[in-house]
Coordinates of C-alpha atoms in Angstrom, one line a residue:
Chain A
M1 CA -32.3 0.9 78.0
S2 CA -34.1 3.2 80.3
E3 CA -35.7 6.3 78.8
T4 CA -33.1 9.0 79.2
L5 CA -31.8 12.0 77.2
A6 CA -28.3 10.8 77.4
S7 CA -28.3 9.0 74.1
T8 CA -29.7 12.0 72.2
A9 CA -28.2 15.0 74.0
G10 CA -24.7 16.2 75.0
P11 CA -21.7 17.5 73.0
P12 CA -21.8 16.8 69.3
V13 CA -19.9 13.6 68.4
S14 CA -18.1 15.6 65.8
F15 CA -16.7 18.0 68.4
N16 CA -12.9 18.0 68.2
L17 CA -10.7 20.4 70.1
N18 CA -8.0 19.9 67.4
H19 CA -10.3 21.7 64.9
F20 CA -9.6 25.0 66.7
P21 CA -6.5 26.9 65.9
D22 CA -3.8 27.2 68.5
V23 CA -3.7 30.4 70.4
P24 CA -1.2 32.8 72.0
Q25 CA 0.1 31.6 75.4
T26 CA 0.5 34.9 77.0
L27 CA -1.7 38.0 77.4
E28 CA 0.9 40.2 75.7
E29 CA 1.0 37.9 72.6
A30 CA -2.7 37.7 72.6
R31 CA -3.0 41.5 72.6
R32 CA -0.6 41.8 69.6
D33 CA -2.5 39.1 67.8
A34 CA -5.9 40.6 68.6
Y35 CA -5.0 44.0 67.1
A36 CA -2.8 42.7 64.2
R37 CA -5.4 40.6 62.5
P38 CA -8.3 41.9 60.4
V39 CA -11.2 42.4 62.8
E40 CA -13.5 40.2 60.8
S41 CA -11.2 37.2 61.3
I42 CA -11.7 37.3 65.1
D43 CA -13.3 34.0 66.4
V44 CA -13.8 34.4 70.1
A45 CA -15.6 31.0 70.3
N46 CA -12.4 29.0 70.6
P47 CA -12.2 27.1 73.9
K48 CA -8.4 27.3 73.8
L49 CA -8.6 31.1 74.3
F50 CA -10.5 30.5 77.5
H51 CA -8.3 27.6 78.7
H52 CA -5.2 29.9 78.5
D53 CA -7.2 32.9 79.8
V54 CA -6.1 35.1 76.9
I55 CA -9.5 36.0 75.6
G56 CA -9.6 39.5 77.0
P57 CA -7.9 41.5 74.2
Y58 CA -10.0 39.9 71.5
F59 CA -13.2 41.1 73.2
E60 CA -11.6 44.5 73.9
R61 CA -11.1 45.0 70.2
L62 CA -14.6 43.8 69.3
R63 CA -16.1 46.2 71.9
R64 CA -14.3 49.1 70.3
E65 CA -14.5 48.3 66.6
D66 CA -17.1 45.7 65.9
P67 CA -19.4 45.3 69.0
V68 CA -22.0 43.2 67.1
H69 CA -19.7 40.8 65.3
L70 CA -20.5 38.0 62.9
F71 CA -18.2 35.0 62.4
D72 CA -18.7 31.7 60.6
S73 CA -17.0 29.1 62.9
P74 CA -15.9 25.7 61.6
M75 CA -17.3 24.1 64.8
Y76 CA -20.3 26.2 65.7
G77 CA -21.4 27.7 62.4
R78 CA -22.5 31.3 61.9
Y79 CA -22.9 33.2 65.2
W80 CA -23.2 36.8 66.3
S81 CA -21.1 38.1 69.2
I82 CA -22.7 40.8 71.4
T83 CA -19.9 42.3 73.4
R84 CA -21.1 45.6 75.0
Y85 CA -22.9 45.7 78.3
A86 CA -25.9 47.7 77.1
D87 CA -26.3 45.6 74.0
I88 CA -26.2 42.4 76.0
M89 CA -28.9 43.8 78.3
A90 CA -31.0 44.8 75.2
V91 CA -30.8 41.2 73.8
D92 CA -31.3 39.6 77.2
T93 CA -34.5 41.5 77.9
N94 CA -35.9 41.0 74.4
H95 CA -37.2 37.5 74.7
K96 CA -39.9 38.2 72.1
Q97 CA -37.3 38.4 69.3
F98 CA -34.4 36.5 70.8
S99 CA -35.5 33.0 71.9
S100 CA -34.0 30.6 74.5
E101 CA -36.0 27.7 73.1
A102 CA -34.1 24.4 73.2
S103 CA -35.6 23.2 69.9
L104 CA -34.2 26.3 68.2
G105 CA -30.8 25.7 69.7
G106 CA -31.1 26.6 73.4
I107 CA -28.7 28.7 75.4
T108 CA -25.2 27.8 74.4
L109 CA -23.0 28.0 71.3
F110 CA -23.9 24.4 70.5
G111 CA -27.2 23.5 69.0
N112 CA -29.0 23.7 65.6
G113 CA -27.2 22.1 62.8
Q114 CA -25.2 20.0 65.3
D115 CA -25.7 16.2 65.7
R116 CA -27.1 16.3 69.2
A117 CA -30.1 18.1 70.5
P118 CA -29.9 20.7 73.4
L119 CA -31.7 19.6 76.6
P120 CA -35.2 20.9 77.3
M121 CA -35.0 22.8 80.6
F122 CA -36.6 25.9 81.8
I123 CA -33.7 28.2 81.1
A124 CA -34.0 26.9 77.5
M125 CA -37.7 27.8 77.2
D126 CA -39.7 30.9 76.4
P127 CA -42.8 32.2 78.2
P128 CA -45.3 30.9 79.2
K129 CA -43.7 27.5 79.9
H130 CA -40.5 28.9 81.2
D131 CA -42.4 31.1 83.7
V132 CA -44.4 28.3 85.4
Q133 CA -41.5 25.9 85.6
R134 CA -39.2 28.6 87.1
R135 CA -41.9 29.6 89.6
T136 CA -42.1 25.9 90.7
V137 CA -38.5 25.8 91.9
Q138 CA -38.2 29.4 93.0
P139 CA -39.4 28.9 96.6
M140 CA -36.1 27.0 97.2
V141 CA -34.3 30.3 97.0
S142 CA -36.9 32.5 98.8
P143 CA -35.6 34.8 101.5
G144 CA -37.2 32.6 104.1
N145 CA -35.6 29.4 102.9
L146 CA -32.2 31.1 102.6
K147 CA -32.5 32.1 106.3
T148 CA -33.1 28.4 107.1
L149 CA -30.1 27.3 105.0
E150 CA -27.7 30.0 106.3
P151 CA -26.7 28.3 109.6
L152 CA -26.3 24.9 107.9
I153 CA -24.0 26.4 105.3
R154 CA -22.0 28.2 108.0
E155 CA -21.6 25.1 110.1
R156 CA -20.4 23.1 107.0
A157 CA -18.0 25.9 105.9
A158 CA -16.5 26.0 109.4
A159 CA -16.0 22.2 109.4
I160 CA -14.4 22.3 105.9
L161 CA -12.0 25.0 106.9
D162 CA -11.1 23.5 110.3
A163 CA -10.1 20.3 108.5
L164 CA -7.7 21.9 106.1
P165 CA -4.0 21.0 106.3
I166 CA -1.7 23.7 107.5
G167 CA 1.7 24.5 106.0
V168 CA 1.4 22.1 103.1
E169 CA 0.1 22.5 99.5
F170 CA -3.4 21.3 98.7
D171 CA -6.0 21.8 96.0
W172 CA -8.5 24.5 97.0
V173 CA -11.0 23.4 94.3
D174 CA -11.2 19.8 95.7
K175 CA -11.1 20.5 99.4
V176 CA -13.1 23.7 99.7
S177 CA -15.0 25.0 96.6
M178 CA -16.3 21.6 95.5
E179 CA -17.1 20.4 99.1
L180 CA -19.1 23.3 100.2
T181 CA -21.1 23.7 97.0
A182 CA -21.7 19.9 96.7
M183 CA -23.0 19.8 100.2
T184 CA -25.4 22.7 99.5
L185 CA -26.6 21.1 96.3
A186 CA -27.2 17.7 97.9
T187 CA -29.3 19.5 100.5
L188 CA -31.4 21.3 97.8
F189 CA -32.1 17.9 96.1
D190 CA -32.3 16.0 99.4
F191 CA -29.6 13.8 97.7
P192 CA -27.6 11.4 99.9
Q193 CA -24.7 13.5 101.3
E194 CA -22.3 10.5 101.1
H195 CA -22.8 10.6 97.3
R196 CA -22.6 14.4 96.9
R197 CA -19.5 14.3 94.8
K198 CA -21.4 12.4 92.1
L199 CA -23.3 15.7 91.7
T200 CA -20.0 17.5 91.2
R201 CA -18.9 15.0 88.7
W202 CA -22.1 15.1 86.8
S203 CA -22.1 18.9 86.7
D204 CA -18.6 18.8 85.2
V205 CA -19.5 16.2 82.6
A206 CA -22.7 18.0 81.6
T207 CA -20.8 20.9 80.1
A208 CA -17.6 19.0 79.2
V209 CA -16.2 18.7 75.7
P210 CA -14.4 15.6 74.7
G211 CA -10.6 16.0 75.1
G212 CA -11.0 18.9 77.5
G213 CA -9.7 16.9 80.5
V214 CA -13.1 15.8 82.0
I215 CA -14.2 13.3 79.4
D216 CA -12.2 11.7 76.5
R217 CA -15.0 10.5 74.2
P218 CA -18.5 11.7 73.4
E219 CA -19.8 8.2 74.4
Q220 CA -18.4 8.8 77.9
W221 CA -20.9 11.7 78.2
V222 CA -23.7 9.3 77.3
E223 CA -22.6 6.8 79.9
E224 CA -22.1 9.1 82.8
M225 CA -25.1 11.3 82.2
G226 CA -27.1 8.2 81.7
E227 CA -26.3 7.2 85.3
C228 CA -27.2 10.7 86.5
F229 CA -30.6 10.6 84.7
T230 CA -31.4 7.1 85.9
T231 CA -30.5 8.1 89.5
F232 CA -32.7 11.2 89.4
Q233 CA -35.6 9.4 87.6
K234 CA -35.6 6.9 90.6
L235 CA -35.6 9.8 93.0
W236 CA -38.5 11.4 91.1
H237 CA -40.6 8.2 91.5
E238 CA -39.8 8.0 95.2
R239 CA -40.7 11.6 95.9
A240 CA -43.8 11.5 93.7
A241 CA -45.1 8.6 95.8
R242 CA -44.5 10.5 99.1
E243 CA -46.1 13.7 100.6
P244 CA -44.7 16.9 99.0
G245 CA -41.3 17.8 100.5
N246 CA -39.1 20.8 100.5
D247 CA -36.5 19.7 98.0
L248 CA -36.2 20.4 94.3
V249 CA -37.1 16.9 93.1
S250 CA -40.2 16.8 95.2
M251 CA -41.1 20.3 94.1
L252 CA -41.0 19.3 90.5
A253 CA -42.7 15.9 91.1
H254 CA -45.6 17.5 92.9
G255 CA -45.8 21.0 91.3
P256 CA -49.1 21.4 89.3
D257 CA -47.2 22.8 86.3
T258 CA -44.4 20.2 86.4
R259 CA -45.7 16.9 87.8
N260 CA -46.8 15.7 84.3
M261 CA -43.6 16.9 82.5
P262 CA -42.0 14.3 80.2
P263 CA -39.0 12.5 81.7
F264 CA -36.7 14.3 79.2
E265 CA -37.8 17.6 80.5
F266 CA -37.3 16.6 84.1
Q267 CA -33.8 15.3 83.2
G268 CA -33.0 18.6 81.4
N269 CA -34.1 20.6 84.5
V270 CA -31.9 18.4 86.7
I271 CA -28.9 19.3 84.6
L272 CA -29.8 22.9 84.8
L273 CA -30.1 22.9 88.6
I274 CA -26.9 20.8 89.0
V275 CA -24.8 23.0 86.8
G276 CA -26.5 26.3 87.9
G277 CA -26.3 25.3 91.5
N278 CA -22.8 24.0 91.6
D279 CA -20.2 25.0 88.9
T280 CA -20.9 28.7 89.0
T281 CA -20.6 29.1 92.8
R282 CA -17.7 26.6 93.0
N283 CA -15.7 28.5 90.4
T284 CA -16.4 31.9 91.9
I285 CA -15.2 30.6 95.4
T286 CA -12.0 29.5 93.7
G287 CA -11.8 32.7 91.7
S288 CA -12.0 34.8 94.9
V289 CA -8.9 33.2 96.3
L290 CA -7.1 33.7 93.0
A291 CA -8.2 37.3 92.6
L292 CA -7.3 38.3 96.1
N293 CA -3.8 36.7 95.6
Q294 CA -3.3 38.6 92.3
N295 CA -4.4 41.8 94.0
P296 CA -2.6 41.8 97.4
D297 CA -3.6 45.4 98.2
Q298 CA -7.3 44.3 98.0
Y299 CA -6.6 41.3 100.1
D300 CA -5.1 43.6 102.7
R301 CA -8.1 45.8 102.6
L302 CA -10.5 42.9 103.1
R303 CA -8.5 41.7 106.1
A304 CA -8.7 45.1 107.6
H305 CA -12.3 45.6 106.7
P306 CA -14.4 42.4 106.8
E307 CA -17.5 44.5 106.3
L308 CA -16.3 44.8 102.6
I309 CA -17.1 41.0 102.1
P310 CA -20.4 41.6 100.3
G311 CA -18.8 44.1 97.9
M312 CA -15.9 41.7 97.4
V313 CA -18.3 38.9 96.6
S314 CA -20.1 40.9 93.9
E315 CA -16.8 42.1 92.5
T316 CA -15.5 38.5 92.3
I317 CA -18.7 37.4 90.5
R318 CA -18.1 40.2 88.0
W319 CA -14.4 39.5 87.7
Q320 CA -14.9 35.7 87.4
T321 CA -18.0 35.8 85.2
P322 CA -18.5 32.0 85.9
L323 CA -20.7 31.6 82.8
A324 CA -18.9 33.4 79.9
H325 CA -21.9 33.5 77.6
M326 CA -25.6 32.8 77.1
R327 CA -27.0 32.3 73.6
R328 CA -30.3 33.2 72.0
T329 CA -31.8 32.5 68.6
A330 CA -33.4 35.2 66.5
I331 CA -37.0 34.3 65.8
E332 CA -37.3 36.9 63.1
D333 CA -35.1 39.2 61.1
V334 CA -33.8 41.9 63.5
E335 CA -31.9 45.1 62.7
F336 CA -29.6 45.5 65.7
R337 CA -27.0 48.3 66.0
G338 CA -26.9 48.6 62.2
K339 CA -26.4 44.9 61.6
Q340 CA -28.9 42.6 59.9
I341 CA -29.5 39.6 62.2
R342 CA -31.4 37.0 60.3
K343 CA -34.1 34.7 61.5
G344 CA -32.5 31.6 62.9
D345 CA -29.1 33.2 63.6
K346 CA -27.3 32.3 66.8
V347 CA -26.8 35.4 69.0
I348 CA -24.1 35.0 71.7
M349 CA -24.3 37.4 74.7
W350 CA -20.7 37.4 76.0
Y351 CA -21.2 38.3 79.7
I352 CA -17.4 38.0 80.1
S353 CA -17.0 40.9 77.7
G354 CA -19.9 43.0 79.1
N355 CA -18.3 42.8 82.5
R356 CA -15.1 44.4 81.1
D357 CA -17.0 47.2 79.2
A358 CA -15.5 50.5 80.2
G359 CA -18.6 52.2 78.9
M360 CA -20.5 50.8 81.9
I361 CA -17.9 49.9 84.5
D362 CA -15.1 52.2 85.6
D363 CA -11.6 50.7 85.4
P364 CA -13.1 47.3 84.4
E365 CA -9.8 45.5 84.2
R366 CA -9.1 46.2 87.9
Y367 CA -10.3 44.0 90.7
L368 CA -11.7 46.5 93.4
I369 CA -13.6 45.2 96.4
D370 CA -15.1 48.6 97.3
R371 CA -16.8 49.6 94.1
E372 CA -19.7 52.1 94.5
R373 CA -22.2 49.9 92.7
P374 CA -20.7 46.4 93.0
R375 CA -23.9 44.6 92.1
Q376 CA -24.1 46.3 88.7
H377 CA -22.5 43.5 86.8
I378 CA -23.9 41.2 84.1
S379 CA -22.9 37.8 85.4
F380 CA -26.4 36.9 86.4
G381 CA -27.9 38.0 83.2
Y382 CA -30.9 40.3 83.0
G383 CA -34.6 39.8 82.2
I384 CA -36.8 36.8 82.8
H385 CA -33.8 34.3 82.7
R386 CA -31.8 36.2 85.3
C387 CA -30.1 33.7 87.6
V388 CA -32.7 32.3 89.9
G389 CA -30.1 31.3 92.6
N390 CA -28.1 34.5 92.7
R391 CA -28.8 35.2 96.3
L392 CA -27.8 31.6 97.3
A393 CA -24.6 32.0 95.4
E394 CA -23.8 35.2 97.2
L395 CA -24.7 33.7 100.5
Q396 CA -22.3 30.8 100.2
L397 CA -19.5 33.1 99.1
Q398 CA -20.1 35.5 102.0
I399 CA -20.3 32.8 104.5
I400 CA -17.1 31.0 103.4
W401 CA -15.2 34.4 103.5
E402 CA -16.5 35.3 106.9
E403 CA -15.3 31.9 108.2
I404 CA -12.0 32.1 106.3
L405 CA -11.2 35.6 107.8
K406 CA -12.0 34.3 111.3
R407 CA -9.3 31.6 110.9
F408 CA -6.7 32.4 108.2
P409 CA -5.1 35.8 107.5
V410 CA -3.5 34.3 104.4
I411 CA -4.4 31.7 101.8
E412 CA -1.4 31.6 99.5
V413 CA -1.8 30.6 95.9
T414 CA 1.3 28.5 95.1
G415 CA 0.6 27.3 91.6
E416 CA -1.0 28.3 88.3
P417 CA -4.7 27.5 88.1
D418 CA -5.8 24.8 85.8
R419 CA -8.6 26.2 83.8
V420 CA -11.4 24.3 82.0
Y421 CA -11.6 24.0 78.2
S422 CA -14.9 25.8 77.7
T423 CA -16.4 28.8 76.1
F424 CA -19.3 28.5 78.5
V425 CA -18.2 27.5 82.0
R426 CA -15.4 29.8 83.1
G427 CA -13.8 27.7 85.8
Y428 CA -11.0 25.9 87.4
R429 CA -10.1 22.2 87.6
S430 CA -7.6 22.9 90.3
L431 CA -5.8 25.7 92.3
T432 CA -2.9 24.8 94.5
V433 CA -2.7 26.8 97.7
R434 CA -1.0 26.7 101.1
I435 CA -2.1 28.1 104.4
P436 CA 1.0 29.3 106.2
R437 CA 1.6 27.5 109.5
H438 CA 2.1 30.7 111.6
S439 CA -1.2 32.1 110.5
S440 CA -3.4 29.3 111.7
C441 CA -4.4 30.9 115.0
G442 CA -4.1 34.0 117.1
A443 CA -3.9 36.4 114.3
G444 CA -7.5 36.2 113.2
F445 CA -10.4 38.5 114.1
P446 CA -11.6 39.0 117.6
A447 CA -14.7 37.4 119.0
G448 CA -17.8 39.4 118.1
F449 CA -16.6 39.6 114.4
P450 CA -19.8 41.0 112.8
S451 CA -21.9 38.9 110.6
V452 CA -21.9 40.8 107.4
T453 CA -24.6 38.5 106.1
A454 CA -27.1 40.2 108.4
G455 CA -27.3 42.9 105.7
L456 CA -28.7 40.3 103.3
F457 CA -31.7 39.7 105.4
G458 CA -32.6 43.2 106.4
S459 CA -32.3 45.0 109.6
Q460 CA -34.2 42.5 111.8
A461 CA -31.4 40.0 111.4
K462 CA -28.9 41.6 113.8
A463 CA -25.6 39.8 114.3
Chain B
M1 CA -40.5 68.1 92.9
G2 CA -42.4 65.8 95.3
R3 CA -42.0 63.9 98.5
V4 CA -41.8 60.0 98.7
H5 CA -42.1 57.9 101.8
Y6 CA -40.4 54.5 101.7
I7 CA -41.5 52.2 104.6
A8 CA -39.2 49.3 105.2
H9 CA -40.4 45.8 106.0
D10 CA -39.5 46.4 109.7
G11 CA -41.5 49.7 109.8
T12 CA -38.5 52.1 109.4
R13 CA -39.6 55.2 107.5
H14 CA -37.5 57.2 105.1
A15 CA -38.7 60.3 103.2
I16 CA -36.9 62.2 100.4
E17 CA -37.7 64.9 97.9
L18 CA -37.5 63.7 94.3
A19 CA -37.2 66.0 91.3
D20 CA -39.9 65.5 88.6
G21 CA -38.9 62.7 86.2
T22 CA -36.6 61.0 88.7
T23 CA -37.5 57.4 89.5
L24 CA -38.2 56.1 93.0
M25 CA -35.4 53.6 92.5
E26 CA -32.9 56.3 91.6
G27 CA -34.0 58.3 94.6
A28 CA -33.6 55.4 97.0
V29 CA -30.2 54.4 95.7
A30 CA -28.8 58.0 95.5
N31 CA -30.0 58.6 99.1
G32 CA -28.7 55.4 100.6
I33 CA -32.2 54.1 101.5
P34 CA -31.7 50.4 102.3
G35 CA -33.9 47.8 100.8
I36 CA -33.8 48.8 97.1
D37 CA -30.9 47.4 95.0
G38 CA -31.6 48.4 91.4
D39 CA -28.9 46.1 90.1
C40 CA -29.8 46.7 86.4
G41 CA -29.7 50.5 86.7
G42 CA -33.3 51.1 85.9
C43 CA -34.2 49.0 83.0
A44 CA -36.9 46.8 84.6
A45 CA -34.5 43.9 83.9
C46 CA -33.5 42.6 87.4
G47 CA -36.5 42.8 89.7
T48 CA -34.5 44.2 92.6
C49 CA -36.3 47.4 93.2
H50 CA -39.7 45.8 94.0
V51 CA -42.1 48.0 96.1
H52 CA -45.7 47.6 97.2
V53 CA -47.6 50.8 96.5
D54 CA -49.7 52.0 99.4
P55 CA -53.5 51.4 98.9
A56 CA -54.2 55.1 99.0
W57 CA -51.8 55.7 96.0
L58 CA -52.6 52.7 93.8
D59 CA -54.9 54.6 91.4
A60 CA -52.6 57.6 91.0
V61 CA -49.5 55.4 90.4
G62 CA -51.3 52.9 88.1
P63 CA -50.6 49.3 87.4
A64 CA -47.4 47.6 86.5
T65 CA -46.6 47.4 82.7
D66 CA -46.1 44.1 80.9
V67 CA -42.4 44.5 81.1
E68 CA -42.5 44.9 84.8
Q69 CA -44.9 42.0 85.1
D70 CA -42.3 39.8 83.4
M71 CA -39.9 40.4 86.3
L72 CA -42.4 40.8 89.1
Q73 CA -43.8 37.3 88.6
F74 CA -40.5 36.0 90.0
A75 CA -40.2 38.5 92.9
D76 CA -40.8 37.1 96.4
G77 CA -44.2 38.2 97.8
A78 CA -45.2 40.1 94.6
A79 CA -48.9 41.0 94.7
A80 CA -51.5 43.2 92.8
D81 CA -50.0 46.3 94.4
S82 CA -46.4 45.5 93.3
R83 CA -44.4 47.8 91.0
L84 CA -40.7 48.1 90.0
S85 CA -39.7 51.4 91.5
C86 CA -37.4 52.1 88.6
Q87 CA -40.6 52.5 86.5
I88 CA -42.3 55.0 88.7
R89 CA -41.3 58.6 87.9
M90 CA -42.0 61.5 90.2
R91 CA -44.6 64.0 88.9
A92 CA -46.8 66.6 90.5
D93 CA -49.7 64.4 91.4
L94 CA -47.4 61.8 93.2
D95 CA -46.2 64.3 95.9
G96 CA -46.6 62.5 99.2
L97 CA -46.5 59.0 97.6
I98 CA -46.0 56.1 100.1
V99 CA -44.4 52.8 99.1
H100 CA -43.7 49.7 101.2
L101 CA -40.5 47.7 100.7
P102 CA -40.5 43.9 100.7
E103 CA -38.5 41.8 103.2
S104 CA -35.7 41.5 100.6
Q105 CA -35.1 42.0 96.9
H106 CA -35.1 38.4 95.6

């Protein structure tokens, strides 16, 4: 068997969705339940609450009554929930007391005390190792490189949209969100475009729990991720033998701080870049269509004012919060907001809750595309682990919406979204939509539609 | 109260008066000066208010703190003259300060 992480990492074999209690099916019932039960009995780390999208009221009560909340979960063990925006930022920026280190448990609810080890990857490292590995891949998302990528992404977005069926239902996730992000990710890895959907599959499997609709058994994770690791290990050897190239595999294979990294670490970083570079943007693209359909007044405003696209993109990133949490491990006893966090405790920063904190964001439950400070959300995290690809994510979202508005006044959501079973990835497996036939041409925006993206690149990039 | 000159990457100049104690990031955001984002609101936690301090003002402004360095190490084009403008507060001896903005806040 080739040397891979797949046999030692992944979701715990003991993980079983049936161990989690059933949850209310509607938001109204969830609100009643959240406020009727003793606050100390609230367990927000139940994937079913996320699958049914009824988590909101539970976090609302915690923010109000017990913002730093301890619970002993049957599946995850003892964990702290940090639910207010300012407290999340305080933990996120305090890497000296709150570690990301994989060997201590890494960056998600899983880890330590479980039967599988978290993957070593730079997001799950502390300084100084984190810093040098992150700096190795950072040039991929430099302003200069994003300028190079921009026309390529635009051309692909246009081709994807021009090929969409008109007047019939289709799955937006499959035909648009996955396609665009998989193409971009394949370019970043210099991965064969014809196999790009393997990247999508691997990113889904990487964060999947058995029984959640992506994989059925823990062994399936081992098999599928094994193929991923073997494939990338081969690419590593190919790229290492060639001159340094401008792709992520080559950057890692040639970077002075990464070229001698153990295969396990390379594989961990591959997972990080696949999930970070794919799931998050994909689910936010899908979320943007859903949010605008649920808020038709905002959709109208966007159509009338395409210059609001950048604000809409940031607001969607807040509203969606594509990664619901990040986890840290206390490396010493810490008194935090009157609570005694013990050395070794899991500390969960619930970004999804911080983004609904009325103490920081006005009217946080509303989706408003023209907020005064739209970038002031916590979806990218803060501190040294702040999302490295945040500008690339925004760029893809801006481009797809610029191209959508040139073509289709309406994308109509016609079914309920199918959400993933995860307390980590806040995403969609499918979203059924229809583009009405009459809107396919003639009603779009006139030629000379301004490129709002120009703002991203400063004033020299005039549309 | 003191005057600050922000020079954009393309050479465009903006000058504003800042009250003592106000940060350069707050001043830029409140006055709509493009090129400074300040996503985290002034906590040295996002690295999107990066500026290069003009050589003539480096001594007066002083070097970046460790917390700033944590973020600046990932900022595009960061150099020895880099600071996070949310950590520079106006005071009497900074009247006339000149800072240069990077191409973008990545």
